Coordinates of C-alpha atoms and ligand atoms in Angstrom, one line a residue:
M18 CA 40.6 112.8 20.6
E19 CA 40.6 111.3 17.2
T20 CA 44.0 109.7 17.8
Q21 CA 42.9 108.0 21.1
I22 CA 41.2 104.8 22.0
L23 CA 37.4 105.2 21.6
G24 CA 36.1 102.6 24.0
I25 CA 35.3 99.1 23.2
H26 CA 35.1 98.1 19.5
H27 CA 33.9 94.5 19.8
I28 CA 34.0 91.6 22.2
T29 CA 34.5 88.0 20.9
A30 CA 33.4 84.9 22.7
I31 CA 33.2 81.1 22.1
A32 CA 30.0 79.2 21.8
G33 CA 29.0 75.6 21.2
N34 CA 26.0 74.9 18.9
A35 CA 25.7 77.6 16.1
K36 CA 21.9 77.5 15.8
R37 CA 21.4 77.8 19.5
N38 CA 23.7 80.8 19.6
Y39 CA 21.9 82.4 16.6
D40 CA 18.5 81.9 18.1
F41 CA 19.5 83.3 21.5
Y42 CA 21.1 86.5 20.3
T43 CA 18.7 87.4 17.5
R44 CA 15.4 86.3 19.2
I45 CA 15.8 86.4 23.0
L46 CA 18.2 89.3 23.2
G47 CA 17.0 90.9 20.0
L48 CA 20.3 91.9 18.5
R49 CA 20.8 92.1 14.8
L50 CA 23.0 89.6 13.0
V51 CA 25.1 92.1 11.1
K52 CA 27.6 89.7 9.6
K53 CA 27.6 86.0 8.9
T54 CA 31.0 84.9 7.9
V55 CA 33.6 82.2 8.8
N56 CA 36.5 82.0 11.1
F57 CA 39.3 83.2 8.8
D58 CA 41.7 80.7 10.5
D59 CA 39.2 77.8 10.4
P60 CA 36.7 78.4 7.5
N61 CA 34.5 75.3 8.3
T62 CA 33.2 77.2 11.4
Y63 CA 31.1 80.3 11.5
H64 CA 32.0 83.7 12.8
F65 CA 28.8 85.6 13.8
Y66 CA 28.7 89.3 14.5
Y67 CA 25.7 90.7 16.4
G68 CA 25.1 94.4 17.0
D69 CA 22.8 97.3 16.3
E70 CA 21.3 98.2 12.9
Q71 CA 24.6 99.4 11.3
G72 CA 27.0 97.2 13.3
N73 CA 28.4 100.3 15.1
P74 CA 31.6 99.8 17.1
G75 CA 30.7 99.5 20.8
T76 CA 27.7 97.3 20.0
I77 CA 29.4 94.3 18.4
L78 CA 29.5 90.9 20.0
T79 CA 31.0 88.2 17.9
F80 CA 31.1 84.4 18.3
F81 CA 33.0 81.4 17.1
P82 CA 30.5 78.6 17.4
W83 CA 32.4 75.3 17.7
E84 CA 30.1 72.3 18.0
G85 CA 31.0 70.0 20.9
I86 CA 33.6 72.3 22.4
Q87 CA 34.1 71.8 26.2
T88 CA 32.7 74.3 28.5
G89 CA 35.2 76.8 29.9
R90 CA 35.5 78.0 33.5
R91 CA 35.3 81.6 34.7
G92 CA 38.3 82.7 36.7
S93 CA 41.1 85.1 36.9
R94 CA 43.1 86.3 33.9
Q95 CA 39.9 86.4 32.0
A96 CA 37.2 88.8 30.8
T97 CA 34.4 87.4 32.9
E98 CA 31.2 89.4 32.2
I99 CA 29.8 91.5 29.4
G100 CA 27.7 94.5 30.3
Y101 CA 25.0 95.9 28.0
S102 CA 23.1 99.2 28.6
V103 CA 19.3 99.0 28.5
P104 CA 16.6 101.7 29.0
A105 CA 15.7 102.9 32.6
G106 CA 12.7 100.8 33.8
S107 CA 13.3 97.9 31.4
L108 CA 14.7 95.3 33.8
A109 CA 11.2 94.0 34.8
F110 CA 10.6 93.3 31.1
W111 CA 13.9 91.5 30.8
Q112 CA 13.5 89.5 33.9
E113 CA 10.1 88.2 32.7
R114 CA 11.5 87.5 29.3
L115 CA 14.5 85.5 30.7
E116 CA 12.2 83.6 33.0
K117 CA 9.8 82.7 30.2
N118 CA 12.7 81.4 28.0
N119 CA 14.3 79.4 30.8
V120 CA 17.4 81.6 30.9
I121 CA 19.4 81.4 34.2
Y122 CA 19.5 84.8 35.9
N123 CA 19.9 86.5 39.2
K124 CA 17.5 89.0 40.7
T125 CA 18.1 92.7 40.1
A126 CA 20.9 94.2 42.1
E127 CA 22.7 97.6 42.2
K128 CA 26.2 98.9 41.8
F129 CA 27.7 102.3 41.2
G130 CA 24.1 103.6 41.7
Q131 CA 22.8 101.7 38.7
K132 CA 20.4 98.7 38.6
Y133 CA 21.5 95.6 36.8
L134 CA 20.4 92.1 36.0
T135 CA 22.8 89.2 35.6
F136 CA 22.1 86.2 33.3
L137 CA 23.9 83.4 31.5
D138 CA 23.7 82.6 27.8
P139 CA 23.1 79.0 26.7
D140 CA 26.9 78.3 26.9
G141 CA 27.3 79.8 30.3
L142 CA 28.7 83.2 29.2
K143 CA 27.8 85.8 31.8
F144 CA 26.1 89.1 31.1
E145 CA 24.8 92.1 32.9
L146 CA 22.0 94.4 31.7
T147 CA 22.4 97.8 33.3
E148 CA 19.7 100.4 33.3
V149 CA 20.9 103.8 32.1
E150 CA 19.1 107.2 32.2
T151 CA 20.3 108.4 28.8
D152 CA 21.8 106.6 25.8
T153 CA 21.4 108.2 22.4
R154 CA 22.5 105.1 20.5
K155 CA 19.8 103.9 18.0
Q156 CA 18.6 100.5 19.1
W157 CA 17.7 97.6 16.9
T158 CA 14.2 96.5 17.6
T159 CA 12.2 93.4 16.9
S160 CA 8.5 92.4 16.9
E161 CA 8.9 91.4 20.6
I162 CA 11.4 94.0 21.8
S163 CA 10.5 97.7 21.4
E164 CA 12.6 100.8 22.0
A165 CA 11.4 101.0 25.6
N166 CA 13.3 97.8 26.3
A167 CA 15.9 97.1 23.5
V168 CA 19.6 96.8 24.2
Y169 CA 21.6 100.0 23.3
G170 CA 25.1 98.4 23.1
F171 CA 27.9 97.8 25.5
H172 CA 28.0 99.3 28.9
H173 CA 31.2 97.7 30.2
I174 CA 33.4 94.7 30.2
T175 CA 34.7 93.1 33.4
I176 CA 38.1 91.5 33.8
T177 CA 38.9 89.3 36.8
T178 CA 42.5 89.5 38.0
N179 CA 44.6 88.3 40.9
K180 CA 46.5 91.6 40.9
K181 CA 44.9 94.7 39.3
E182 CA 48.2 96.6 38.7
L183 CA 49.1 94.3 35.8
T184 CA 46.0 95.2 33.7
E185 CA 45.7 98.7 35.1
K186 CA 49.1 99.7 33.6
V187 CA 48.0 98.9 30.1
L188 CA 44.5 100.4 30.6
T189 CA 45.8 103.7 31.9
E190 CA 49.2 104.2 30.3
L191 CA 48.5 102.7 26.9
L192 CA 44.7 102.9 26.4
G193 CA 44.0 106.1 28.2
Y194 CA 41.5 104.9 30.8
E195 CA 41.2 106.5 34.3
L196 CA 40.1 105.0 37.6
K197 CA 36.7 106.7 38.3
A198 CA 35.1 104.7 41.1
T199 CA 35.6 101.7 43.4
E200 CA 33.1 99.4 45.1
V201 CA 34.6 96.7 47.3
N202 CA 37.0 94.9 45.0
R203 CA 35.6 96.3 41.7
Y204 CA 37.6 99.1 40.2
R205 CA 35.8 101.1 37.4
Y206 CA 38.0 102.5 34.7
Q207 CA 36.6 104.8 32.0
T208 CA 37.7 106.7 29.0
D209 CA 36.3 110.2 28.4
T210 CA 36.8 110.0 24.6
V211 CA 33.3 108.4 24.0
A212 CA 30.0 108.6 25.8
Y213 CA 29.2 104.8 25.6
A214 CA 31.0 101.5 25.7
A215 CA 33.6 103.4 27.7
I216 CA 34.0 101.3 30.9
V217 CA 36.3 98.6 31.9
D218 CA 35.9 97.1 35.3
L219 CA 38.7 95.2 37.0
V220 CA 37.6 92.8 39.7
E221 CA 40.6 92.0 42.0
A222 CA 40.4 88.5 43.5
P223 CA 43.8 87.5 44.7
G224 CA 42.8 83.9 45.5
E225 CA 40.8 83.2 42.4
A226 CA 42.0 80.3 40.2
V227 CA 43.0 81.0 36.7
G228 CA 40.0 80.5 34.4
H229 CA 39.9 78.3 31.3
V230 CA 38.9 79.9 28.0
A231 CA 36.6 77.6 26.1
G232 CA 32.9 77.4 25.4
G233 CA 31.0 80.2 27.2
S234 CA 34.1 82.3 27.6
V235 CA 35.3 85.6 26.2
H236 CA 38.1 85.0 23.7
H237 CA 39.2 88.6 23.4
V238 CA 38.3 92.3 23.9
A239 CA 38.8 94.7 21.1
F240 CA 39.4 98.5 21.6
R241 CA 38.4 101.0 19.0
V242 CA 40.5 103.5 17.0
K243 CA 39.4 105.7 14.2
D244 CA 41.8 104.5 11.4
E245 CA 44.9 102.6 10.4
E246 CA 47.2 105.5 11.1
T247 CA 46.1 105.6 14.7
L248 CA 46.3 101.8 14.9
L249 CA 50.0 101.9 13.9
Q250 CA 50.7 104.6 16.4
Y251 CA 49.3 102.3 19.1
R252 CA 51.5 99.5 17.8
D253 CA 54.6 101.7 18.3
R254 CA 53.5 102.7 21.8
A255 CA 52.7 99.1 22.8
L256 CA 56.2 98.0 21.6
A257 CA 57.8 100.8 23.5
M258 CA 56.0 99.4 26.7
G259 CA 57.6 96.0 26.0
L260 CA 54.4 94.3 24.9
H261 CA 54.4 91.7 22.2
I262 CA 52.0 92.9 19.6
T263 CA 51.1 91.5 16.1
E264 CA 51.6 93.1 12.8
K265 CA 48.5 94.8 11.3
I266 CA 46.0 92.2 10.3
D267 CA 43.2 92.7 7.7
R268 CA 39.9 91.3 9.1
N269 CA 37.9 92.5 6.1
Y270 CA 35.6 94.7 8.3
F271 CA 38.4 96.3 10.2
Y272 CA 42.2 96.3 10.7
S273 CA 43.5 94.8 13.8
L274 CA 46.5 94.3 16.2
Y275 CA 46.5 91.8 19.0
F276 CA 48.5 91.6 22.2
R277 CA 48.1 89.7 25.5
E278 CA 47.9 92.2 28.4
P279 CA 50.0 91.4 31.4
G280 CA 46.9 90.4 33.4
G281 CA 46.4 87.5 30.9
V282 CA 43.5 88.8 28.7
L283 CA 43.9 88.9 24.9
F284 CA 43.4 92.5 23.7
E285 CA 42.9 93.7 20.2
I286 CA 42.9 97.2 18.8
A287 CA 40.6 97.5 15.8
T288 CA 39.7 100.3 13.3
D289 CA 36.3 101.9 12.4
N290 CA 37.1 101.4 8.8
P291 CA 36.0 99.9 6.5
G292 CA 32.9 98.6 8.5
F293 CA 30.3 96.0 7.8
T294 CA 28.8 97.6 4.7
V295 CA 32.0 97.0 2.8
D296 CA 30.6 93.8 1.2
E297 CA 26.8 94.0 1.9
A298 CA 24.2 96.7 1.8
L299 CA 22.9 98.0 5.1
E300 CA 19.4 96.4 4.7
E301 CA 21.0 93.1 3.8
L302 CA 23.5 92.9 6.6
G303 CA 23.8 89.4 8.0
T304 CA 21.5 87.7 5.5
N305 CA 24.2 86.3 3.2
L306 CA 27.2 84.1 4.0
K307 CA 30.2 86.4 3.3
L308 CA 33.6 84.8 2.7
P309 CA 36.9 86.4 2.5
Q310 CA 38.5 86.3 -0.9
Q311 CA 40.8 83.4 -0.2
Y312 CA 37.8 81.1 0.5
E313 CA 35.5 82.2 -2.2
S314 CA 36.6 79.4 -4.5
S315 CA 35.7 76.8 -1.8
R316 CA 32.2 78.3 -1.1
A317 CA 30.2 75.2 -2.1
K318 CA 32.3 73.0 0.1
I319 CA 32.2 75.4 3.1
E320 CA 28.4 75.9 2.8
A321 CA 27.9 72.1 2.8
V322 CA 29.7 71.7 6.2
L323 CA 28.4 74.8 8.0
P324 CA 25.5 74.0 10.4
K325 CA 22.0 75.1 9.2
L326 CA 20.6 78.0 11.2
I327 CA 16.9 77.9 10.2
Ligands
ZN403 ZN1 38.4 90.6 17.4

């Protein structure tokens, strides 16, 4: 099991205004900002990581906030919704909270025998909160969101595709997922290697136009492996399948590989090590602006251009 894909590691999306994004995820959704850094390829913009107390893989949602970016369009060849698990009985709390904060949402519905609530973040990124009976992940709580309601971490990611076989091949043959259930045109794939953040849904919509990845869109989905040795084994296996995959990249908090799956979505494989406490103590996570070594000498300049969050 240790040499297999361990579900979702993180999901990265694109936002517009940085402060609006920060306020929404820390206050309304009640996630912890576990790392405040910059886009390593564009150091004048932030890279935010939101998650549980420790920033455990399977709870991490990250954003590149680009002020003024055009809004994307949901469509095929995209990851189109992000699913979080929440405690059984908590959707009434969430509906009231979303209503009070002028968040766009749909009324509660049900699929695969579970109740869920759909909403959009301020940039139009689509989410589902799914009630689950058991989840032993330790939640991050706030003065407004107690354990009875707080988000556990990821439940699933949904990919919309014109033809499911394209993505299915990578999911099953490379990443070790199996088709577990189907409802209408939604195919639920799951890995048995982990208890949570283990689901990928493919929604097959043959006539759906190709989406445009911009503000309010998922940029990529990262799958989790234990360490670098496993990461490199996956690189060899991806190459053997004819996929174009990057070299190993150091992302400070994990090591990564990237490839575009044949269904059109950018996938990443990322390691558990070294994790978010590599440059900040657990109790201080997210409170300091952390820069990778190559930008430390430009800190004053970078701090001057980054938007204020408070
Ligand atoms: Zn990533």
